[in-house]
Structures are given as structure tokens and as C-alpha cells.
mmCIF file of C-alpha atoms and ligand atoms in Angstrom:
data_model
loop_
_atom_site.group_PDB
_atom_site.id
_atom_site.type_symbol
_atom_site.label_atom_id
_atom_site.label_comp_id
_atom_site.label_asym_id
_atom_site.label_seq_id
_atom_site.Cartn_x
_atom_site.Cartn_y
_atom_site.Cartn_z
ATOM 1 C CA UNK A 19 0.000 0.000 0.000
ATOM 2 C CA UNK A 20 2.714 2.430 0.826
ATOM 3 C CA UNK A 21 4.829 1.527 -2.439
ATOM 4 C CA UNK A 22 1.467 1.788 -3.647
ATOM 5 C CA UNK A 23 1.330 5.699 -2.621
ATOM 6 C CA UNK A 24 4.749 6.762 -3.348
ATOM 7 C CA UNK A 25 3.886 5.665 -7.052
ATOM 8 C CA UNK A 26 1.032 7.954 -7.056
ATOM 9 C CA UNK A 27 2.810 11.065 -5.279
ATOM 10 C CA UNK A 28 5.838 10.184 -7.763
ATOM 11 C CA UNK A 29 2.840 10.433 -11.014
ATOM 12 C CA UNK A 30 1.544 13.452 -9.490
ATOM 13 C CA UNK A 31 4.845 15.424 -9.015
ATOM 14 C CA UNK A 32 5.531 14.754 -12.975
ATOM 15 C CA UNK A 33 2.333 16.142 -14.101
ATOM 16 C CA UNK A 34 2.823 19.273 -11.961
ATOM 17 C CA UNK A 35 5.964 19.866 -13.252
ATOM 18 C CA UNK A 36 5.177 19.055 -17.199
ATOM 19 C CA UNK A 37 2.086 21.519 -16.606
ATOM 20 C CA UNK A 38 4.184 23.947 -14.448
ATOM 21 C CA UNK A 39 6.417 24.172 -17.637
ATOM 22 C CA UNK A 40 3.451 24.169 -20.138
ATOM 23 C CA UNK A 41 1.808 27.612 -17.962
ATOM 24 C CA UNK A 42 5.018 29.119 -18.275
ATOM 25 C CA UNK A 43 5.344 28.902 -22.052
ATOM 26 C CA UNK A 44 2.044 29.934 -22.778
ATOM 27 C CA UNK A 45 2.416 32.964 -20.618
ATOM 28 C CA UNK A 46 5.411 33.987 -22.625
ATOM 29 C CA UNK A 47 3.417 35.024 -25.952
ATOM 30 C CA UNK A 48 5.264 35.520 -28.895
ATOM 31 C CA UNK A 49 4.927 38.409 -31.154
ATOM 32 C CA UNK A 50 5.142 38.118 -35.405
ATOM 33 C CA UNK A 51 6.473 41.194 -36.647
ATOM 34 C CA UNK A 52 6.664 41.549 -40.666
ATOM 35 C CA UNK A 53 8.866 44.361 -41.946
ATOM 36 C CA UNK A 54 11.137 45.082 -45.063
ATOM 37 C CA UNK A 55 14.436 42.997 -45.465
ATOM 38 C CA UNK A 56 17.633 45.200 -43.874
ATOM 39 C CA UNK A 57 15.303 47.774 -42.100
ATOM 40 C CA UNK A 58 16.225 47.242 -38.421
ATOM 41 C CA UNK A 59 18.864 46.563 -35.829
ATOM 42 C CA UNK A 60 18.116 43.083 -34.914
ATOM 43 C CA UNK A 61 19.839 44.420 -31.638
ATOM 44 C CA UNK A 62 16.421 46.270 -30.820
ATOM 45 C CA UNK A 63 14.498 43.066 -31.095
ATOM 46 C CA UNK A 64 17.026 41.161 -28.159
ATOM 47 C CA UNK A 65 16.638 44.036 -25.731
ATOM 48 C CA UNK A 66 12.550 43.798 -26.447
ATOM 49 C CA UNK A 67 13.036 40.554 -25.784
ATOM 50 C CA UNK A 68 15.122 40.634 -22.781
ATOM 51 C CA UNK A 69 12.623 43.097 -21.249
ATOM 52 C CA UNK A 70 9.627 41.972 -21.864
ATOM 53 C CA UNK A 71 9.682 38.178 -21.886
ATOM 54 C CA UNK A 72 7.959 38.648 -25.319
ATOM 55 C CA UNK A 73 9.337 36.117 -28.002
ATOM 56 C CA UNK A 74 9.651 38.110 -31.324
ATOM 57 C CA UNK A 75 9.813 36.163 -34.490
ATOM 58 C CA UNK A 76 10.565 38.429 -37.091
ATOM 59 C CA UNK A 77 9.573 38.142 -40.774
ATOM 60 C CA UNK A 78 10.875 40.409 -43.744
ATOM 61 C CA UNK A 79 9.190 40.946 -47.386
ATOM 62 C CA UNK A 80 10.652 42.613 -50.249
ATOM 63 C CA UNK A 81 7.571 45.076 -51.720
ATOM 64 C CA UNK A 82 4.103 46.064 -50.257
ATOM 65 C CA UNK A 83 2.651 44.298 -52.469
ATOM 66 C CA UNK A 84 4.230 41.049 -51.355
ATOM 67 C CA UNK A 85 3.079 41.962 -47.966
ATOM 68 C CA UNK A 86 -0.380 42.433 -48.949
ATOM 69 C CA UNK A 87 -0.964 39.344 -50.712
ATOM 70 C CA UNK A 88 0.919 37.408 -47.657
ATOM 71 C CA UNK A 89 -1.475 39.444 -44.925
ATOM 72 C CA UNK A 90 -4.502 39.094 -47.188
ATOM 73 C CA UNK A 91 -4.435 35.484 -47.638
ATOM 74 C CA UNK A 92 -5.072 34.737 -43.913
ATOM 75 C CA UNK A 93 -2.635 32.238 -44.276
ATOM 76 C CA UNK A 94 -0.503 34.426 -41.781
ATOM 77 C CA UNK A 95 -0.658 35.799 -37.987
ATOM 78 C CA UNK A 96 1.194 38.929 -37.848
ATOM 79 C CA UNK A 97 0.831 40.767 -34.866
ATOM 80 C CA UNK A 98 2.686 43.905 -36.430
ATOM 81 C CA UNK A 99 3.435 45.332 -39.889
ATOM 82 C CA UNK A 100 5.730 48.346 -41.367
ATOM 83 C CA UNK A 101 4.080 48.835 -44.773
ATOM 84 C CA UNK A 102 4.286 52.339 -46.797
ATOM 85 C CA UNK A 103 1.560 55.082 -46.975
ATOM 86 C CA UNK A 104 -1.206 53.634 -50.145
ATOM 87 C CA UNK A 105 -0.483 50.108 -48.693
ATOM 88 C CA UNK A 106 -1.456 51.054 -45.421
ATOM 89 C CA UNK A 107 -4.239 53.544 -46.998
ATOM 90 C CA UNK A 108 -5.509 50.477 -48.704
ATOM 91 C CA UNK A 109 -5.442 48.161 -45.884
ATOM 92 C CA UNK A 110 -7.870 50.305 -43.980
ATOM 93 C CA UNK A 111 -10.248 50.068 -46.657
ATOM 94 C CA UNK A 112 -10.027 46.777 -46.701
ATOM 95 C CA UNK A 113 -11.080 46.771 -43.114
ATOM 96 C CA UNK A 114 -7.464 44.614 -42.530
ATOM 97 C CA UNK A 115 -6.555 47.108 -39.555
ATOM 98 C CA UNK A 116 -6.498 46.878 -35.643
ATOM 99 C CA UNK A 117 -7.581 50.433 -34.177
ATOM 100 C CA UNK A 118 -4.348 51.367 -32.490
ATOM 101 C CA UNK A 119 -4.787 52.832 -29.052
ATOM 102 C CA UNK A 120 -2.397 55.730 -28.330
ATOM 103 C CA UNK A 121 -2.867 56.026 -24.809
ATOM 104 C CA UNK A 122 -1.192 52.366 -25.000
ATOM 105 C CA UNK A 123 2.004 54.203 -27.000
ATOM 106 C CA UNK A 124 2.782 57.149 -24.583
ATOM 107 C CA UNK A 125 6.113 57.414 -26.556
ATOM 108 C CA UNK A 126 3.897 58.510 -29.240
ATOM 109 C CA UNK A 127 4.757 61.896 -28.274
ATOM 110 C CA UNK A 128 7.926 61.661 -29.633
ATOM 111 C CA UNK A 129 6.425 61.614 -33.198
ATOM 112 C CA UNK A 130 7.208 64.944 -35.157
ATOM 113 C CA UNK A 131 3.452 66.356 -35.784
ATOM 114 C CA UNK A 132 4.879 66.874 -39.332
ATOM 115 C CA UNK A 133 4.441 63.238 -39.728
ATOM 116 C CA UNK A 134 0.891 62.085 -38.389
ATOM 117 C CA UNK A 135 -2.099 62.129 -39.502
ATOM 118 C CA UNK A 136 -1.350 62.306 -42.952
ATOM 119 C CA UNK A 137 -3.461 61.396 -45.471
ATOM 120 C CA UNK A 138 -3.414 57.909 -45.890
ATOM 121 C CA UNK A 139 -4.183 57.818 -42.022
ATOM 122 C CA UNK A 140 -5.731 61.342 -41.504
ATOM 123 C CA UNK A 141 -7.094 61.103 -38.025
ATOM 124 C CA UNK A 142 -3.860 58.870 -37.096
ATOM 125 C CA UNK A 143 -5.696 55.994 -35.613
ATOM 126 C CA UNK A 144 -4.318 53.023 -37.389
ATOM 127 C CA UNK A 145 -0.352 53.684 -37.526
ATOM 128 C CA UNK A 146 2.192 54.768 -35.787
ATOM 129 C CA UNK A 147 5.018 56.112 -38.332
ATOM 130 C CA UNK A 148 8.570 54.523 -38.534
ATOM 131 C CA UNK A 149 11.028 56.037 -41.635
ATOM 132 C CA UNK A 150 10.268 58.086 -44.432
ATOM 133 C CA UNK A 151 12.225 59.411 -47.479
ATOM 134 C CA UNK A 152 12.292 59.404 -50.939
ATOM 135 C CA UNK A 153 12.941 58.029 -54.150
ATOM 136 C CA UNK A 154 15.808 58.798 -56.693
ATOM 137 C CA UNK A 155 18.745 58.080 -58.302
ATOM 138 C CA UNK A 156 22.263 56.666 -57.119
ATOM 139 C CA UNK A 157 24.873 56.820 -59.675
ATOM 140 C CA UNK A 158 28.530 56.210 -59.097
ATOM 141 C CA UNK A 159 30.235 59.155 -60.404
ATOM 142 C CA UNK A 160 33.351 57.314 -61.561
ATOM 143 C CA UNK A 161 30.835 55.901 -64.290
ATOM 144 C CA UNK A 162 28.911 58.827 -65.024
ATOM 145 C CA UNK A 163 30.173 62.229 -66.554
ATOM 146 C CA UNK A 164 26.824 63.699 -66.957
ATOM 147 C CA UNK A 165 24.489 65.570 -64.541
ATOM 148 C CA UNK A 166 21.628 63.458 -62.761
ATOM 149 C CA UNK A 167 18.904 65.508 -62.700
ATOM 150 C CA UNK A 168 16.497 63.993 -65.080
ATOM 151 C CA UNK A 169 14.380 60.256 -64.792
ATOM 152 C CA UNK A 170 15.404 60.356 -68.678
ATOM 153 C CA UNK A 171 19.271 59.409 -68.255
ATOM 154 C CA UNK A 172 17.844 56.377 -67.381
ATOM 155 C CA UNK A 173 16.979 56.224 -70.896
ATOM 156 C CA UNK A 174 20.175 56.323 -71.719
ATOM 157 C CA UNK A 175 22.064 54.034 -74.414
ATOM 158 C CA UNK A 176 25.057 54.992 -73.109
ATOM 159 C CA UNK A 177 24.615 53.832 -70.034
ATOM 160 C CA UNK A 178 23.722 49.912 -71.542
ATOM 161 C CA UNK A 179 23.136 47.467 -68.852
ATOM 162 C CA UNK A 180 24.631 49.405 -66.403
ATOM 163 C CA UNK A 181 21.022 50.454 -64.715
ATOM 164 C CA UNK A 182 19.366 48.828 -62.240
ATOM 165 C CA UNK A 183 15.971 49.239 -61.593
ATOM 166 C CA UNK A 184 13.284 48.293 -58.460
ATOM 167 C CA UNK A 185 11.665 44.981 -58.401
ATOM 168 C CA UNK A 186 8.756 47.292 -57.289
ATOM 169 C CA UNK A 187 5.474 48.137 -59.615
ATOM 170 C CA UNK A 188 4.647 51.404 -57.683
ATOM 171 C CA UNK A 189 8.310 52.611 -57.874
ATOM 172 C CA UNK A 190 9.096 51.791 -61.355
ATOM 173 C CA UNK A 191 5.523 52.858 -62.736
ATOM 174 C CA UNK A 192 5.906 56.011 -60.994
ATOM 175 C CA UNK A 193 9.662 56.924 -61.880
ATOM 176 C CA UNK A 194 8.491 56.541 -65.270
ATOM 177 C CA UNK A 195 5.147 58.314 -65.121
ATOM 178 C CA UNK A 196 7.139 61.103 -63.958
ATOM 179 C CA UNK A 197 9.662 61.190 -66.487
ATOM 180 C CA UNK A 198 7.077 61.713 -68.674
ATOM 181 C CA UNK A 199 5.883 64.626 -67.007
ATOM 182 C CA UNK A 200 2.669 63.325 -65.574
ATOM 183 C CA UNK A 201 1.664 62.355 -62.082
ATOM 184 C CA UNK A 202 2.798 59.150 -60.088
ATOM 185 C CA UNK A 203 -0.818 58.514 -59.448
ATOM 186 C CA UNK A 204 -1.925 59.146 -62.507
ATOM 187 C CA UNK A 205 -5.268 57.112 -63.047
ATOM 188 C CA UNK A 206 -5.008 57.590 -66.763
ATOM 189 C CA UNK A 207 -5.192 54.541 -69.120
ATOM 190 C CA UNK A 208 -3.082 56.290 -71.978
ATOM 191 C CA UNK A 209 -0.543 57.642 -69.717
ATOM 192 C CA UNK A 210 -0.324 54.085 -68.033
ATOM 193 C CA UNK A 211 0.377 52.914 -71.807
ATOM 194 C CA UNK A 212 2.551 55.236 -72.164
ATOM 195 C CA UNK A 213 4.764 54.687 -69.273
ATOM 196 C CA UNK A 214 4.449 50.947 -70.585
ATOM 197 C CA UNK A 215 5.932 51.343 -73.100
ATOM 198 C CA UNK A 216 9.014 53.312 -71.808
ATOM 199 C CA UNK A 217 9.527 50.997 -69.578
ATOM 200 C CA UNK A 218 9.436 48.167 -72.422
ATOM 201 C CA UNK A 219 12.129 50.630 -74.327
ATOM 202 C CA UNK A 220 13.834 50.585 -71.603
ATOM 203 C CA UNK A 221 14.103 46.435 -71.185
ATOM 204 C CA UNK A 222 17.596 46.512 -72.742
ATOM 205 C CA UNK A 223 19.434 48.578 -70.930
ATOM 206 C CA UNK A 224 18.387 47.303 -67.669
ATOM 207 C CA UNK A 225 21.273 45.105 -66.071
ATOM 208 C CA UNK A 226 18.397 43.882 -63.467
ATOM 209 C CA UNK A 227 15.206 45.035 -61.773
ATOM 210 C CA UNK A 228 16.636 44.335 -57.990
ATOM 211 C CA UNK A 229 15.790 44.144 -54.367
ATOM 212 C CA UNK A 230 18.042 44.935 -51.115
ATOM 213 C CA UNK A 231 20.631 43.033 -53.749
ATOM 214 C CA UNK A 232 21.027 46.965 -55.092
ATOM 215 C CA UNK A 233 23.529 47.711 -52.380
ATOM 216 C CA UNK A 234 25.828 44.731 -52.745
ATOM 217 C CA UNK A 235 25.875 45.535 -56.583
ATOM 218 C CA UNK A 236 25.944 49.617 -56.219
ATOM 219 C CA UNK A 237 28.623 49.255 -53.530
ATOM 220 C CA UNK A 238 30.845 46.317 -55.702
ATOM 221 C CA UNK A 239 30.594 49.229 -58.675
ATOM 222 C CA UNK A 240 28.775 46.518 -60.810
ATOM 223 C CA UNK A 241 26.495 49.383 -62.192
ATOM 224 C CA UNK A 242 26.498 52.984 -63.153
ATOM 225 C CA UNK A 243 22.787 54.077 -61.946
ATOM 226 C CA UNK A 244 20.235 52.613 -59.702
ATOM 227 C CA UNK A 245 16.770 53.964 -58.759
ATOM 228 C CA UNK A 246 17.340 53.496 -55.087
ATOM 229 C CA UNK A 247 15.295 54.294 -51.618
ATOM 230 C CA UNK A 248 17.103 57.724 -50.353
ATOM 231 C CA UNK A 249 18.007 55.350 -46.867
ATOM 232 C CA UNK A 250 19.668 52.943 -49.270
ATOM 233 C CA UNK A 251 21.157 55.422 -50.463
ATOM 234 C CA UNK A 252 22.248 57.040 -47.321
ATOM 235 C CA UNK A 253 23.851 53.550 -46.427
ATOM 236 C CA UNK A 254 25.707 52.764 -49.595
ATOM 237 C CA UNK A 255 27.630 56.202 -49.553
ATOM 238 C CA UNK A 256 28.678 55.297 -46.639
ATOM 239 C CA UNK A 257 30.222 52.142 -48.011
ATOM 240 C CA UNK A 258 31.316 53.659 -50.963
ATOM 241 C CA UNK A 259 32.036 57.567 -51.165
ATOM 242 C CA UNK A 260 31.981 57.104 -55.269
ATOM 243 C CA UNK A 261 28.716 57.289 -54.795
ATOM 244 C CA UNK A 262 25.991 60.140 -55.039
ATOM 245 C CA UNK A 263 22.448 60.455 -54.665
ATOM 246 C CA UNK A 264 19.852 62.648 -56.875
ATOM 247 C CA UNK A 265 16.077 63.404 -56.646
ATOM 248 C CA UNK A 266 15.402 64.126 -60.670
ATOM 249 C CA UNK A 267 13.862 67.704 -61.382
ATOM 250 C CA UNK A 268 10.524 66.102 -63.233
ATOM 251 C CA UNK A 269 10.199 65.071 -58.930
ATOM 252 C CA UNK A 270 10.070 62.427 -57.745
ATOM 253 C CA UNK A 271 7.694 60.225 -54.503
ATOM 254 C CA UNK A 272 7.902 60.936 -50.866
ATOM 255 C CA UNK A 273 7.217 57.902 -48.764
ATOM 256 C CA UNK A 274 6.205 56.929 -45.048
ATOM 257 C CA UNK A 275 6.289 53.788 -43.608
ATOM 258 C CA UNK A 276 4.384 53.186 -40.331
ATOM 259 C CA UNK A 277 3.796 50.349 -38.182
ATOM 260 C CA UNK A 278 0.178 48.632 -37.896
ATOM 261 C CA UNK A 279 -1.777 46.209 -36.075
ATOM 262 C CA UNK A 280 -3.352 43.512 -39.254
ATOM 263 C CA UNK A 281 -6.187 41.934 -37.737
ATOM 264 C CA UNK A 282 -4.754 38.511 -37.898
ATOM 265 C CA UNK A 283 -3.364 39.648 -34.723
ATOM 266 C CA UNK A 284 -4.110 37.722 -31.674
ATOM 267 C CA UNK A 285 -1.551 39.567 -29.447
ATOM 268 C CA UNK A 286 -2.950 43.057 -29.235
ATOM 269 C CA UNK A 287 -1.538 44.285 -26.160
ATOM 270 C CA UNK A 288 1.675 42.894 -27.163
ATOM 271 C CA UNK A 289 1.810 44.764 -30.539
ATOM 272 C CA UNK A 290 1.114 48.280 -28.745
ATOM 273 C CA UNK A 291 3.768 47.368 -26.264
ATOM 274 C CA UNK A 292 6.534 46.317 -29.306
ATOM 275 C CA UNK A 293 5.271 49.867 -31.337
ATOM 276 C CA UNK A 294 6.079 51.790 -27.904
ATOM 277 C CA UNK A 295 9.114 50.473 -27.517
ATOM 278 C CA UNK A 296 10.260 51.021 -30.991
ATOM 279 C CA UNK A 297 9.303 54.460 -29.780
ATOM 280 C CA UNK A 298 11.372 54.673 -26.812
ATOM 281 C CA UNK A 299 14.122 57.911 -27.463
ATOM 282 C CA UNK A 300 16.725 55.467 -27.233
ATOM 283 C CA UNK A 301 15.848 52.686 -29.410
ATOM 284 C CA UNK A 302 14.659 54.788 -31.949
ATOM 285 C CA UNK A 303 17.688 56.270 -31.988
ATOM 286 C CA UNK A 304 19.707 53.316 -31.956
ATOM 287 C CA UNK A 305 17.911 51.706 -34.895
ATOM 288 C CA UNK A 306 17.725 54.982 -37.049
ATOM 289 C CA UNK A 307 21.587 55.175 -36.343
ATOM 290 C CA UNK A 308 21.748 51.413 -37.537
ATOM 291 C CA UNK A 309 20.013 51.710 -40.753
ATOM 292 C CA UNK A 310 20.504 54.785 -41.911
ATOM 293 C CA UNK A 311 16.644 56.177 -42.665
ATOM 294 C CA UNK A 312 14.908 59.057 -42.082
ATOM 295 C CA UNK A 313 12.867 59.587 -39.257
ATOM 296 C CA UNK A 314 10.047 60.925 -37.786
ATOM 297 C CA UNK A 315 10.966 60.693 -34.370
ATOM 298 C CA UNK A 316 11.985 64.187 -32.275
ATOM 299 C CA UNK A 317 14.403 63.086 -29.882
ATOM 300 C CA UNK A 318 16.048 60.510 -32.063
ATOM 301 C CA UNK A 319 16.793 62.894 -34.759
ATOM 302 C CA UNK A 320 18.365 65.110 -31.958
ATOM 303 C CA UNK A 321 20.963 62.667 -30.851
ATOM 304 C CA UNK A 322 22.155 61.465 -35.503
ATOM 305 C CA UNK A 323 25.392 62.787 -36.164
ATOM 306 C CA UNK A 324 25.370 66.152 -37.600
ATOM 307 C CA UNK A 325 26.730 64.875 -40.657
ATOM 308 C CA UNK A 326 23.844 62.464 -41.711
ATOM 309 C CA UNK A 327 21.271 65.834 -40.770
ATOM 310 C CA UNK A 328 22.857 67.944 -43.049
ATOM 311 C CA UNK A 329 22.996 65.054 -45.831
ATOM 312 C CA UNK A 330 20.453 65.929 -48.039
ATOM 313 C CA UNK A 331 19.975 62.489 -49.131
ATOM 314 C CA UNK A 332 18.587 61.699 -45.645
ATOM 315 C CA UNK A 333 16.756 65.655 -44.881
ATOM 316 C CA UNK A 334 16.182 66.812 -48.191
ATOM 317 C CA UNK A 335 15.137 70.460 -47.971
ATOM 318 C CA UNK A 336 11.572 72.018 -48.935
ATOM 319 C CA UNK A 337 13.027 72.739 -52.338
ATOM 320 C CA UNK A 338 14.014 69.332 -53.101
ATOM 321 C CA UNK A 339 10.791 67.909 -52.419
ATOM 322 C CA UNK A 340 8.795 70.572 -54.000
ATOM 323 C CA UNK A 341 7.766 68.251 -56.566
ATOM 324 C CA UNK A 342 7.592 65.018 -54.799
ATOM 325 C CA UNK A 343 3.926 63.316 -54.637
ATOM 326 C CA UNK A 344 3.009 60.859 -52.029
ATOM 327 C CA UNK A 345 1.425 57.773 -53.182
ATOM 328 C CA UNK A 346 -2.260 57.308 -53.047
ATOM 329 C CA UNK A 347 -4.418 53.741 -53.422
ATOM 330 C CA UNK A 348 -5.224 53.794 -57.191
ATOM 331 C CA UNK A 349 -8.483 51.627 -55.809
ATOM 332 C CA UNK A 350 -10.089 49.869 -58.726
ATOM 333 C CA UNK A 351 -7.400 51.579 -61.405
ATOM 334 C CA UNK A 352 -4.818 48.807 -59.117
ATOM 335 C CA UNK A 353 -5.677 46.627 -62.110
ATOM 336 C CA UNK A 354 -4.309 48.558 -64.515
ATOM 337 C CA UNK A 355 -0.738 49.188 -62.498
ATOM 338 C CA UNK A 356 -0.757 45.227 -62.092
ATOM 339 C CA UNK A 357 -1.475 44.833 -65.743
ATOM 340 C CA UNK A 358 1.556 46.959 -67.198
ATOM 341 C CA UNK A 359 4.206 45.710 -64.752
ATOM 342 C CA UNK A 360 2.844 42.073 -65.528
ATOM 343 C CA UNK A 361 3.159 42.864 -69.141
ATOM 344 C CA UNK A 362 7.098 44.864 -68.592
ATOM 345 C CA UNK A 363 8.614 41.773 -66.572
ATOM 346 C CA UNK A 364 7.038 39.370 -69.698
ATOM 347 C CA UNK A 365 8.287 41.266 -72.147
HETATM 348 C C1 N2P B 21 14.358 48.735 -46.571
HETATM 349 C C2 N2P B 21 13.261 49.097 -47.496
HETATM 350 C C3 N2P B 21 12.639 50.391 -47.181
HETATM 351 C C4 N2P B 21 11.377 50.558 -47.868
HETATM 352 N N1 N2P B 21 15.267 47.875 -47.166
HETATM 353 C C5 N2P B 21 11.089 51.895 -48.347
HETATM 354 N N2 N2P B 21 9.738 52.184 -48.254
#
């Protein structure tokens, strides 16, 4: 009888422990965070981490509109996303957006008013921003003799496979709308055509249409000219000092990218908590120091290097973004944009 209850004490002391262990994982929640490849100090995630007890597993994509389709599906269970303005204009729309509670982000404060509620998110209560910039060109002045102020030297013989070009329909639509003097949210089925076809005239001299691979190749001097994301750009001067950046006079896009709550969250709380702390002075300094893009945040920009503030890659001034245009949601036109970058890459 006794062996009898020691066996029974001994079973009972193993289930505690096994459920002892189970409670304490399931109290730990973990936290999917999707965000754009080389666009954070993975430093900032350990600390969140360590803090917290929050597991982070981190995600990247390459363009919003990979995201979308990934977020969309429902295949997925992000908790947090950094998409750009029309992306994240789009997803509210589409009703694929978590109300974000700002008392729940005190650091919110920190955010430059310049930069919220703008008009994708115009009463700023689904995103909380994270960079900005804009788009233009990096050449490497080695290679190239004459001035970059135009979209059209990437029309260029001269310049033969020596261009690169973004793996990205909105950016490479919209470089080429503007080159052709119209606007990069043009809803216009000629102009649409006729940025088609430059871009189809333009097949041949492209060495590639690339991702984050642009910086290996701009820094290696494997091309002359790459339409870049000014952060990129901020980066690869860094790495190589042959290198310049230009916004074209014909203008060019302004971007923001914010973070949001999809509603395939499950971890609500968690999310706000992870968006504050990307917040916090010091991490947000930390990370924009890391990566080398713009941002919104007051007390971060305070403590950059002087250097990088008076880059005008990073700060461009009023003038230089005079004729800049933020992206909208073409809405039902979206077809059409999918259409003539389906038809470019098959050509
Ligand atoms: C980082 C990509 C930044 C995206 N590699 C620009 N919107």
C-alpha cells in the first residue's frame, strides 16, 4: 500500500511539473512582426526581448505588395506590420486594420506632428510612423560624366546594362510616369500605356530590376545608376564615397512607412507594447543610427550625427521635395498598375 502511494505522489509530481512548464510557455506570448528585409537593428528586437519576456519572431518581405498578398491570404498571424503610406491607406479600406490605441504608445509623443495624420491615415488611428524618405537616383560618379537631374538618363544608351531598376510596380511605374511629365498617381489609361511602353524601351538597358541586392551591386561598382530608396542610399555612400544620390527635377515620390496592427493579430496588447518600444528615445535612436533612414521621431533625430542631418539624401530640404507626390491607393485603377508591370517583366 505504501509503495502503492509513493507511485502515485511520484505520477503526481511529474504532471505538476510538465504543466508547471506548459503555464510558463504559454504565458510567454510571442509576437510576429513583418517588416522590409535590412530595415532594423536586430539588436532592438534582443533588448525587447530581454525586457519583456515577449518572443519576437521576425519576418521580412521585399515590396508592399508582397506583404499584402501574404497578410490578405489569412494564411498568416502577424501581430505587427511596417508597410508604406497607399499600402497602409488600402489596408484600412479593406477593413485589414487593428484600431491602435495611443494612450497604449505614450512614446507617441515623440512623433514629429509633421508626420501624423497624414493622409493615408488622416485622423492617425491606425499607424504609428517609422522612416520616411524618398525616391531617386544613385549613380557612381566614376561611371557617369553627366548631370543626374532627369528620370530620362535612365533612358540612356550609353549607359547599356549598367542600370538597375526596383523589383517594385509602384516605384518603377511612378519613376516613369514622372519622367514623362505626368503624375505618379496618374489614373489615366493612356498615360499608363505610355509609361508601358518606356519601360518596355527601356528592357535593354536594364542590367536587373533588384531588391536589397542593389547595395551589394551599387557598392561592388557593378552598375552605373540605380533607382534606389534615399536610406539605401544614405547607407551605400557610406560604403562607398563614389557614390551620389539625386532626386530628378521632373520630382520624384515621398514615402512613409508606419507600423500597424493587421487583424490577424491575436496579441494586441503585445503589438502596442513592441510599437512603444520602438518608440522609446533610445531605441529609436539606436535603430535609425543602424540603418541609416529618415525619421520621424523628435528626440532621435536630436541625438544622428550632424553629418547624416545635413545630408540631403537623408533631410532633403523644402526645395528638393517641391515636386515630390506621395502615393495614393489607385483603388479599382490597381488593375491597370498590375497589368503593365505584368506585361514589362514578360516582355
Ligand atoms: C528597406 C526598405 C525600405 C522601404 N530595405 C522603403 N519604403
Amino acid at each position: 500500500m505504501k509503495k502503492f502511494c509513493y507511485v502515485i505522489i511520484a505520477v503526481l509530481l511529474i504532471i505538476g511539473v510538465f504543466m508547471t512548464a506548459g503555464c510558463g510557455k504559454s504565458d510567454q506570448a510571442t509576437l510576429n512582426v513583418y517588416n522590409w528585409g535590412d530595415y532594423i537593428d536586430d539588436s532592438v528586437l534582443a533588448e525587447f526581448e530581454q525586457e519583456t519576456g515577449i518572443k519576437v519572431n521576425y519576418d521580412t518581405f521585399t515590396t508592399n505588395e508582397d506583404m499584402f498578398i501574404k497578410v490578405k491570404s489569412g494564411g498568416s498571424n502577424y501581430d505587427v506590420a511596417i508597410p508604406s503610406d497607399y499600402m497602409i491607406e488600402k489596408m484600412i479600406k479593406e477593413d485589414m486594420l487593428e484600431k491602435i490605441d495611443l494612450n497604449n504608445i505614450p512614446n507617441y509623443k515623440y512623433i514629429d506632428p509633421a508626420f501624423r495624420k497624414l493622409s493615408y491615415d488622416p485622423n492617425e488611428e491606425y499607424s504609428v510612423p517609422y522612416m520616411w524618405g524618398t525616391v531617386g537616383i544613385l549613380y557612381n560618379k566614376t561611371m557617369v560624366n553627366d548631370p543626374v537631374d532627369s528620370w530620362r538618363i535612365l533612358w540612356d544608351e550609353k549607359y547599356e546594362k549598367q542600370i538597375l531598376m526596383l523589383d517594385s510596380q509602384r516605384d518603377s511605374i511612378g519613376v516613369t510616369l514622372k519622367m514623362l511629365g505626368y503624375s505618379l498617381n496618374s489614373r489615366d489609361t493612356q498615360e499608363l500605356e505610355a509609361a508601358k511602353e518606356a519601360l518596355i524601351e527601356q528592357k535593354p538597358l536594364v542590367l536587373a530590376y533588384v531588391g536589397d541586392d542593389v547595395k551589394d551591386k551599387m557598392i561592388q561598382g557593378e552598375a552605373a545608376l540605380a533607382v534606389v530608396w534615399s536610406g539605401d542610399a544614405v547607407f551605400m555612400k557610406w560604403e562607398n564615397p563614389d557614390l551620389e544620390y539625386a532626386i530628378p527635377n521632373e520630382g520624384s515620390n515621398l514615402w512613409f512607412d508606419a507600423m500597424v496592427i493587421p487583424k490577424t493579430s491575436t496579441h494586441k496588447k503585445e503589438a502596442e507594447q513592441f510599437i512603444n518600444f520602438m518608440c522609446d528615445p533610445e531605441i529609436a535612436f539606436k535603430n535609425t543610427d543602424y540603418i541609416g533612414y529618415s525619421t520621424p521621431h523628435t528626440e532621435a533625430k536630436k541625438q544622428l550625427d550632424p553629418e547624416l542631418l545635413q545630408d540631403k539624401t537623408a533631410y532633403p530640404s523644402e526645395e528638393d521635395l517641391k515636386d515630390c507626390e506621395i502615393f495614393y491607393d489607385p483603388g479599382e485603377f490597381l488593375k491597370e498598375y498590375d497589368r503593365v508591370w505584368t506585361e514589362v517583366i514578360a516582355y
